[in-house]
Short mmCIF file of C-alpha atoms in Angstrom, two decimals:
data_model
loop_
_atom_site.label_atom_id
_atom_site.label_comp_id
_atom_site.label_asym_id
_atom_site.label_seq_id
_atom_site.Cartn_x
_atom_site.Cartn_y
_atom_site.Cartn_z
CA MET A 1 117.06 106.60 98.88
CA THR A 2 113.29 107.02 98.75
CA GLU A 3 111.36 103.99 99.97
CA PRO A 4 108.52 102.80 97.71
CA ALA A 5 105.02 103.94 98.64
CA PRO A 6 102.84 101.28 100.32
CA ASP A 7 100.74 100.77 97.19
CA ALA A 8 103.86 100.35 95.04
CA PHE A 9 105.36 97.93 97.57
CA THR A 10 102.18 95.84 97.64
CA ARG A 11 102.10 95.78 93.84
CA GLU A 12 105.76 94.69 93.67
CA LEU A 13 105.11 91.98 96.25
CA ALA A 14 102.17 90.70 94.20
CA GLU A 15 104.38 90.61 91.10
CA LEU A 16 107.02 88.68 93.02
CA ARG A 17 104.43 86.15 94.20
CA SER A 18 103.16 85.77 90.66
CA TYR A 19 106.69 85.33 89.31
CA LEU A 20 107.60 82.70 91.92
CA ALA A 21 104.41 80.76 91.28
CA GLY A 22 105.00 80.86 87.53
CA LEU A 23 108.62 79.82 87.96
CA GLY A 24 107.57 76.86 90.09
CA SER A 25 105.06 75.80 87.45
CA VAL A 26 107.66 76.01 84.68
CA PHE A 27 110.20 73.93 86.58
CA GLN A 28 107.55 71.39 87.52
CA GLU A 29 106.78 70.94 83.84
CA LEU A 30 110.50 70.72 83.11
CA GLU A 31 110.76 67.73 85.43
CA GLN A 32 107.60 66.12 84.08
CA GLN A 33 108.95 66.24 80.52
CA ALA A 34 111.98 64.09 81.43
CA PRO A 35 111.93 60.74 79.58
CA ALA A 36 110.52 57.84 81.58
CA ARG A 37 113.29 55.56 80.31
CA SER A 38 116.51 56.06 78.34
CA THR A 39 118.93 53.45 77.05
CA GLY A 40 122.40 53.37 75.61
CA THR A 41 125.04 50.82 74.63
CA ASP A 42 128.78 50.74 74.24
CA ALA A 43 130.30 50.82 70.76
CA THR A 44 130.14 47.03 70.42
CA GLY A 45 126.52 46.78 71.59
CA THR A 46 127.58 44.39 74.35
CA ILE A 47 126.60 46.43 77.42
CA ARG A 48 123.23 48.15 77.69
CA VAL A 49 122.40 50.67 80.42
CA THR A 50 118.84 51.82 81.13
CA LEU A 51 118.17 55.06 83.03
CA ASP A 52 115.02 55.82 84.99
CA HIS A 53 112.97 59.03 84.99
CA ALA A 54 115.47 60.73 87.33
CA GLY A 55 118.44 59.81 85.14
CA GLN A 56 119.82 57.15 87.48
CA PRO A 57 120.80 53.71 86.15
CA GLU A 58 118.11 51.13 86.88
CA GLN A 59 119.42 48.23 84.78
CA ILE A 60 122.75 47.08 83.32
CA THR A 61 122.71 44.09 81.00
CA VAL A 62 125.38 42.15 79.16
CA HIS A 63 124.77 40.51 75.78
CA ASP A 64 124.91 36.70 75.60
CA SER A 65 127.81 36.77 73.13
CA TRP A 66 129.96 39.10 75.20
CA PRO A 67 133.11 36.88 75.13
CA GLN A 68 133.25 37.27 71.33
CA ARG A 69 132.88 41.05 71.55
CA LEU A 70 134.85 42.24 74.58
CA ARG A 71 137.84 41.26 76.64
CA PRO A 72 137.05 40.71 80.34
CA ASP A 73 139.22 43.68 81.31
CA ALA A 74 137.16 45.94 79.00
CA LEU A 75 133.81 45.31 80.71
CA SER A 76 134.12 48.17 83.20
CA ALA A 77 135.01 50.75 80.55
CA ALA A 78 132.25 49.46 78.26
CA THR A 79 129.73 49.91 81.07
CA ALA A 80 130.81 53.53 81.53
CA GLU A 81 130.54 54.06 77.77
CA ALA A 82 127.03 52.61 77.69
CA PHE A 83 126.00 54.84 80.58
CA SER A 84 127.35 57.91 78.79
CA ALA A 85 125.40 56.96 75.66
CA ALA A 86 122.21 56.55 77.68
CA ALA A 87 122.71 59.95 79.35
CA THR A 88 123.24 61.57 75.93
CA ALA A 89 120.09 59.92 74.57
CA ARG A 90 118.16 61.10 77.63
CA GLY A 91 119.30 64.68 77.16
CA ALA A 92 118.34 64.69 73.48
CA ALA A 93 114.91 63.17 74.13
CA TRP A 94 114.28 65.60 76.99
CA LYS A 95 115.20 68.58 74.82
CA ASP A 96 112.89 67.41 72.04
CA ALA A 97 110.01 67.02 74.50
CA LEU A 98 110.60 70.50 75.91
CA ASP A 99 110.78 72.03 72.43
CA ARG A 100 107.46 70.44 71.49
CA ALA A 101 105.88 71.74 74.70
CA GLY A 102 107.18 75.28 74.12
CA TRP A 103 108.88 75.26 77.53
CA GLN A 104 111.55 77.84 76.65
CA GLN A 105 108.95 80.29 75.37
CA ARG A 106 106.98 79.92 78.58
CA ALA A 107 110.11 80.50 80.65
CA ASP A 108 110.97 83.61 78.62
CA ARG A 109 107.49 85.04 79.19
CA LEU A 110 108.02 85.05 82.94
CA ASP A 111 110.05 88.24 82.54
CA ASP A 112 107.40 89.81 80.36
CA ARG A 113 105.06 90.71 83.25
CA ALA A 114 102.40 91.61 80.68
CA GLY A 115 100.17 88.59 81.15
CA PRO A 116 97.65 88.00 83.92
CA ALA A 117 99.02 87.22 87.36
CA VAL A 118 99.26 83.56 88.25
CA THR A 119 97.88 84.32 91.72
CA ALA A 120 95.57 87.08 92.85
CA PRO A 121 97.31 90.07 94.45
CA GLY A 122 96.09 89.11 97.93
CA GLU A 123 96.75 85.38 97.56
CA LEU A 124 99.95 83.49 98.28
CA PRO A 125 101.15 80.80 95.88
CA ALA A 126 100.12 77.34 97.07
CA ALA A 127 103.71 76.42 97.99
CA PHE A 128 103.86 79.29 100.50
CA ARG A 129 100.46 78.97 102.14
CA ARG A 130 100.30 77.94 105.78
CA VAL A 131 98.23 74.83 106.48
CA PRO A 132 96.18 75.33 108.55
CA PRO A 133 96.19 79.15 108.15
CA GLY A 134 95.88 79.98 111.85
CA PRO A 135 95.75 83.50 113.33
CA PRO A 136 98.59 85.83 112.33
CA ARG A 137 101.35 86.22 114.92
CA PRO A 138 102.75 89.57 116.06
CA VAL A 139 105.42 90.85 113.70
CA SER A 140 107.94 91.17 116.57
CA GLN A 141 107.57 87.47 117.43
CA LEU A 142 107.81 86.50 113.77
CA ALA A 143 110.96 88.60 113.32
CA GLU A 144 112.59 86.88 116.30
CA ASP A 145 111.85 83.44 114.86
CA VAL A 146 113.16 84.50 111.44
CA LEU A 147 116.45 85.67 112.98
CA THR A 148 116.77 82.40 114.90
CA GLY A 149 116.08 80.49 111.70
CA LEU A 150 118.76 82.44 109.84
CA ASP A 151 121.29 81.62 112.56
CA SER A 152 120.41 77.92 112.31
CA ALA A 153 120.67 78.02 108.51
CA ALA A 154 124.10 79.68 108.69
CA ALA A 155 125.33 77.05 111.13
CA LEU A 156 124.03 74.26 108.88
CA ALA A 157 125.65 75.78 105.80
CA ALA A 158 129.01 76.04 107.60
CA ARG A 159 128.94 72.40 108.64
CA PRO A 160 131.06 70.24 106.30
CA ARG A 161 129.05 67.52 104.60
CA PRO A 162 130.49 64.56 102.69
CA ALA A 163 129.52 64.25 99.05
CA SER A 164 126.59 61.86 98.94
CA GLN A 165 127.03 58.76 96.85
CA GLY A 166 125.87 55.17 96.92
CA THR A 167 128.04 52.11 96.47
CA GLY A 168 126.94 48.50 96.17
CA ALA A 169 128.50 45.17 95.33
CA ASN A 170 127.43 41.64 94.51
CA ARG A 171 127.71 38.84 97.06
CA GLU A 172 131.22 37.88 95.95
CA ARG A 173 132.23 41.56 95.84
CA THR A 174 133.62 41.08 92.35
CA VAL A 175 131.33 43.71 90.84
CA THR A 176 131.04 47.18 92.37
CA VAL A 177 128.73 50.00 91.28
CA THR A 178 128.94 53.58 92.56
CA LEU A 179 126.19 56.15 91.90
CA ARG A 180 126.24 59.88 92.56
CA PRO A 181 123.44 62.47 92.52
CA GLY A 182 122.77 63.98 89.14
CA GLY A 183 123.30 60.70 87.30
CA GLN A 184 126.92 59.58 87.53
CA LEU A 185 128.05 55.97 87.44
CA ALA A 186 131.28 54.13 88.10
CA CYS A 187 131.47 50.36 87.66
CA GLU A 188 134.29 47.97 88.45
CA ILE A 189 134.09 44.36 87.23
CA SER A 190 136.85 41.92 88.14
CA ALA A 191 138.29 40.68 84.85
CA GLN A 192 139.60 37.48 86.42
CA TRP A 193 136.21 36.66 87.92
CA ALA A 194 134.27 37.62 84.77
CA ALA A 195 136.38 35.66 82.26
CA PRO A 196 134.64 32.26 82.67
CA ARG A 197 131.19 33.70 83.47
CA THR A 198 128.13 33.65 81.23
CA ALA A 199 126.08 36.75 80.48
CA ALA A 200 123.42 35.49 82.90
CA ALA A 201 125.95 35.35 85.74
CA LEU A 202 127.27 38.80 84.92
CA ASN A 203 123.76 40.25 84.73
CA ASP A 204 122.85 38.74 88.09
CA ALA A 205 125.97 40.23 89.71
CA LEU A 206 125.35 43.63 88.11
CA ALA A 207 121.73 43.61 89.28
CA GLN A 208 122.82 42.86 92.87
CA ALA A 209 125.43 45.62 92.85
CA LEU A 210 123.16 48.19 91.22
CA THR A 211 120.25 47.50 93.57
CA ALA A 212 122.53 47.90 96.58
CA ALA A 213 124.02 51.11 95.14
CA ARG A 214 120.58 52.65 94.55
CA ARG A 215 119.55 51.85 98.15
CA SER A 216 122.80 53.29 99.45
CA LEU A 217 122.42 56.48 97.40
CA ALA A 218 118.82 56.99 98.59
CA ALA A 219 119.91 56.57 102.22
CA ALA A 220 122.82 59.01 101.79
CA ALA A 221 120.59 61.59 100.10
CA ALA A 222 117.98 61.35 102.87
CA LEU A 223 120.67 61.71 105.56
CA GLY A 224 122.14 64.83 104.00
CA LYS A 225 118.82 66.54 103.18
CA PRO A 226 118.03 69.38 105.60
CA ASP A 227 114.54 69.71 107.06
CA VAL A 228 113.14 72.92 105.58
CA THR A 229 109.59 72.57 106.91
CA GLN A 230 110.01 75.25 109.57
CA ALA A 231 111.84 77.56 107.16
CA ASN A 232 109.01 77.26 104.62
CA GLN A 233 106.43 78.10 107.26
CA LEU A 234 108.40 81.14 108.41
CA LEU A 235 108.67 82.31 104.80
CA ALA A 236 104.91 81.90 104.38
CA GLU A 237 104.22 83.90 107.53
CA ALA A 238 106.64 86.64 106.50
CA LEU A 239 105.06 86.99 103.06
CA ASP A 240 101.63 87.02 104.62
CA ALA A 241 102.70 89.69 107.12
CA PHE A 242 104.11 91.89 104.34
CA GLY A 243 100.91 91.43 102.37
CA ARG A 244 98.84 92.72 105.28
CA GLN A 245 100.86 95.93 105.59
CA ASP A 246 99.01 99.06 104.45
#
C-alpha cells in the first residue's frame, strides 16, 4: 500500500482538525438548545415532575386534592408516569428548538468538506491546544508517553465499575427516590405512611428524598469519571508533532 505524500498527509490532517472542531461546535449547540425546564403530569394531573436543563428531575409536587384523585398505593406509579410525560415533553421541545436552529443541516454539512475550514491548516482546534504551549518534546519521548497512556487506559477500561446512580430518602425513610444518568427516575412512596398525609407533607418528603438523590448521583458520577487531562495533553502534543512533519 502506497503511503500518502507529505503534502497529502498534511492536508488530510488539516481536514480532520477542521472536522473535529466543527463536530465539537455542533454538539455544543445541541446541548445549548436543550430546554431549561420541562414538566409533565400523570393522567389525573395529581403528580407533577419538573426536569432541569440536563433532564434530571429537580422537583416533584403533589396536588392538594390528591386523596380524591389517587389511592395511596398509586402514588409511586403516578410519579413514574409524570416523569415519563416530562421526558417526552422535553424531547419534543428540544427537537423543535433544533429544527428552528437548523442543527441537522449543519451536522449534515460537516461531511460536505466544501466550506471553509473551521481552523487554519496550521492551527489546532482550541480543545486540543496545549496551555501553555511550551517547547515541543522529542518524538521518541512523546511516543513512549503515548504508549504508557494507552496501557493505563486499557487497564482502566478493563476494571469493572458499578453503574452510577443516586438514591435518597426522607427523614422517616418512607419516600425513596433513585436517579440514574441520562434521566431515569424510580420513586417508592409508602402507601401506609402517605394515606393520612396532606399534599404539603408529601411534597416536603419528596423534596428531601429528591435533594438527597441528586447529591448522591453527583457524587457517584464524580467518583466514576476518569481524569483525562493527561490524555488530552498527549493528544494535543501528538497532533502538533504530526503537523510539524514535512
